Coordinates of C-alpha atoms in Angstrom, one line a residue:
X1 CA 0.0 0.0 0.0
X2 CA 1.4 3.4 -0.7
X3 CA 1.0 5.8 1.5
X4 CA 0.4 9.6 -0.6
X5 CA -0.2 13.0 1.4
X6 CA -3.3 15.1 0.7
X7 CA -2.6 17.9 -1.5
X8 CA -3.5 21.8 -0.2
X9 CA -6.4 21.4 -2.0
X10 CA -8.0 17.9 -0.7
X11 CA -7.5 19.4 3.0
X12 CA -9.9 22.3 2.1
X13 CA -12.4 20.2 0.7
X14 CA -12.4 18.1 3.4
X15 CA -12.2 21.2 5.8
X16 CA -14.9 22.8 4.4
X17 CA -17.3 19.3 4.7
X18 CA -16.3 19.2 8.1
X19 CA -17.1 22.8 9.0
X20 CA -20.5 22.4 6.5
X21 CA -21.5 19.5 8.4
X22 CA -20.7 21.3 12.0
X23 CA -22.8 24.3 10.9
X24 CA -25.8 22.4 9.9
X25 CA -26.0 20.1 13.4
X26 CA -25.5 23.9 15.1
X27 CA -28.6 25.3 13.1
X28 CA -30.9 21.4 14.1
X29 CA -30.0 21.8 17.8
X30 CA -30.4 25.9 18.1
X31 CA -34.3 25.4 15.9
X32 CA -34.8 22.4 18.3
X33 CA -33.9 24.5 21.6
X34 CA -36.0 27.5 20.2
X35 CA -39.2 25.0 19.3
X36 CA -38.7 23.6 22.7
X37 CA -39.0 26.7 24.5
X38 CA -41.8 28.3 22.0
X39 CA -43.7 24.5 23.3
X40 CA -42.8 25.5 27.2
X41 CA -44.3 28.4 26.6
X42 CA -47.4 27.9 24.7
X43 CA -48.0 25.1 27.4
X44 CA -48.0 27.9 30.0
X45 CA -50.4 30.0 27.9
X46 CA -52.8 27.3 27.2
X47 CA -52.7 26.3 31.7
X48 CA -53.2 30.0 32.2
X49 CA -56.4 30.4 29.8
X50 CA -57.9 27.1 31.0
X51 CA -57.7 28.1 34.8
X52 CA -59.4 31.6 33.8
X53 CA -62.1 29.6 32.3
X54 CA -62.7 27.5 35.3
X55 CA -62.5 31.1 37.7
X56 CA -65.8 32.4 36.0
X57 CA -67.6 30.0 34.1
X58 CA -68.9 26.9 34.3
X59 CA -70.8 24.6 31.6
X60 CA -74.4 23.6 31.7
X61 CA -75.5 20.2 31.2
X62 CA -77.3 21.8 28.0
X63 CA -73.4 22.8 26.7
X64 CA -74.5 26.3 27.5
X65 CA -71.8 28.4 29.7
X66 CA -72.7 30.6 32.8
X67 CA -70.5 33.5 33.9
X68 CA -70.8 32.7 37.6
X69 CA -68.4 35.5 38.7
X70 CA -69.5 37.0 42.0
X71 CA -68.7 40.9 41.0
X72 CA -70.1 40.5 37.4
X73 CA -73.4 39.0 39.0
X74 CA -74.0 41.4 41.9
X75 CA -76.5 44.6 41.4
X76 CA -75.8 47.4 39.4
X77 CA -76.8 51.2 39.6
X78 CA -77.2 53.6 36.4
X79 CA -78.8 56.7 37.1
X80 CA -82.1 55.5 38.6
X81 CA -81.9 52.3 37.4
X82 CA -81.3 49.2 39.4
X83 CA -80.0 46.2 37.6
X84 CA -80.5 43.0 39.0
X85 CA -80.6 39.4 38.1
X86 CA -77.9 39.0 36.4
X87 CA -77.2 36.4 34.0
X88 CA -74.8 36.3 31.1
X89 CA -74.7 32.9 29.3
X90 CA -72.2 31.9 26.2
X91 CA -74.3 29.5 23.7
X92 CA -74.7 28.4 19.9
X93 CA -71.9 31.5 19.3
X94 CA -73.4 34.4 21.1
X95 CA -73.0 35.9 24.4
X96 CA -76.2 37.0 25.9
X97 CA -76.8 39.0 29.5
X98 CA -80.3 38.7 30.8
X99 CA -81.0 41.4 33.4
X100 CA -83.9 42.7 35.5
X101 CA -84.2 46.5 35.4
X102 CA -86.3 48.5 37.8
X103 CA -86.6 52.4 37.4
X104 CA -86.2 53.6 41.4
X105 CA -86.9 57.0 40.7
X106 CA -90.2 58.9 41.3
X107 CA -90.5 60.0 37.6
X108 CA -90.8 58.6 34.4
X109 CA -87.2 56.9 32.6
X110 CA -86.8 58.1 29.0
X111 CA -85.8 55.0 26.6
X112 CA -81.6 55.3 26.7
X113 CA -78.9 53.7 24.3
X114 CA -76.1 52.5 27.1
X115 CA -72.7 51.1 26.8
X116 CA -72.0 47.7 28.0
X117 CA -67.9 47.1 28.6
X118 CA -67.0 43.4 29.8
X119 CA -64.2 43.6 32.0
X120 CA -61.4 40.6 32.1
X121 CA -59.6 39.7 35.3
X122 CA -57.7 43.0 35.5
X123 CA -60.5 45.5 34.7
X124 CA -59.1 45.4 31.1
X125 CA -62.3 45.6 28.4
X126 CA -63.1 42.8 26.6
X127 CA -65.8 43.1 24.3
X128 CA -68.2 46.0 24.4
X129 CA -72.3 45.9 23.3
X130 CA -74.7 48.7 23.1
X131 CA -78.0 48.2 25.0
X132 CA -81.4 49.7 25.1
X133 CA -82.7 50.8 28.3
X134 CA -86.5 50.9 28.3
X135 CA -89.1 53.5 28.9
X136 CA -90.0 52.5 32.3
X137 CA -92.5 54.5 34.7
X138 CA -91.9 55.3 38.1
X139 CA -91.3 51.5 40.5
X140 CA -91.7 49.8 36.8
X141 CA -89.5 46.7 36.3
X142 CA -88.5 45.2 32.8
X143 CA -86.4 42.8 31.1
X144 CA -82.6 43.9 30.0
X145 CA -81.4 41.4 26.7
X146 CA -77.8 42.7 25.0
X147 CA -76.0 39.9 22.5
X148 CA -72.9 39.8 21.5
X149 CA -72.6 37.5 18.3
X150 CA -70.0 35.6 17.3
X151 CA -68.3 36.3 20.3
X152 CA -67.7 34.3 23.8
X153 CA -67.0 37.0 26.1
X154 CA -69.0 35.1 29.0
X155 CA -65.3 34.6 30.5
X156 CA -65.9 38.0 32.7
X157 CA -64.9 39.1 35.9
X158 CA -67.4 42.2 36.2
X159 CA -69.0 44.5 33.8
X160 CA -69.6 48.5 34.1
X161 CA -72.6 50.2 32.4
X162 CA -72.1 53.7 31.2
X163 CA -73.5 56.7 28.6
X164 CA -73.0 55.7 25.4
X165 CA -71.4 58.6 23.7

């Protein structure tokens, strides 16, 4: 067997495999590490979102969802109005709050376009509907009915009603 060196040139090819080969396992394990980490996180995201679920809602035999948040569901006060009975249900892709309204004042309440902001877990807003108060005589009570559609906002710590402007 003879034994030949490796010309200049043979060494640079095999150098440059080498250092090809070294750059491409680098790239697999720093995409690997990154998708890792982008799982970790998304796992984290996904615990967070289910345990907010579970803190205000819970489902209905029916498959219906009810906000059972203790501040979203206690009364409310808009001018004269007193809003109680509070129910805000998630079903067939619309969120719906059900209220009982009752005009306390000793006068007549003039029919009134209001402002409905659903409030998250830290007061942020998240979704907004526009409501119709009724006419409602002095001691009168009556039905409150705002939908979202498309949208399943039941997920709500509180709510605040307010002029629409």
């Amino acid at each position: 067997m003879i034994k030949r060196k490796m010309t200049k040139q043979e060494r640079k090819v095999i150098l440059i495999g080498v250092g090809v080969v070294i750059a491409a396992l680098l790239i697999l394990l720093i995409v690997n590490g990154i998708r890792k980490k982008g799982d970790e996180d998304t796992g984290k995201i996904n615990t967070q979102v289910e345990q907010n679920i579970e803190k205000y809602t819970t489902n209905l035999e029916n498959g219906t969802k009810l906000n059972k948040s203790e501040e979203f569901n206690k009364n409310k006060k808009y001018k004269s109005i007193e809003i109680s009975n509070i129910q805000f249900t998630y079903e067939n892709g619309r969120s719906v709050l059900l209220a009982t309204v009752k005009n306390t004042a000793s006068t007549k309440y003039a029919s009134e376009i209001v402002r409905l902001s659903i409030l998250g877990e830290n007061n942020q807003v998240i979704d907004e509907v526009n409501a119709i108060l009724p006419n409602m005589q002095a001691g009168e009570t009556k039905q409150l009915n705002a939908t979202i559609s498309g949208a399943d906002s039941v997920n709500a710590k509180d709510f605040r009603i307010e002029e629409k402007k």
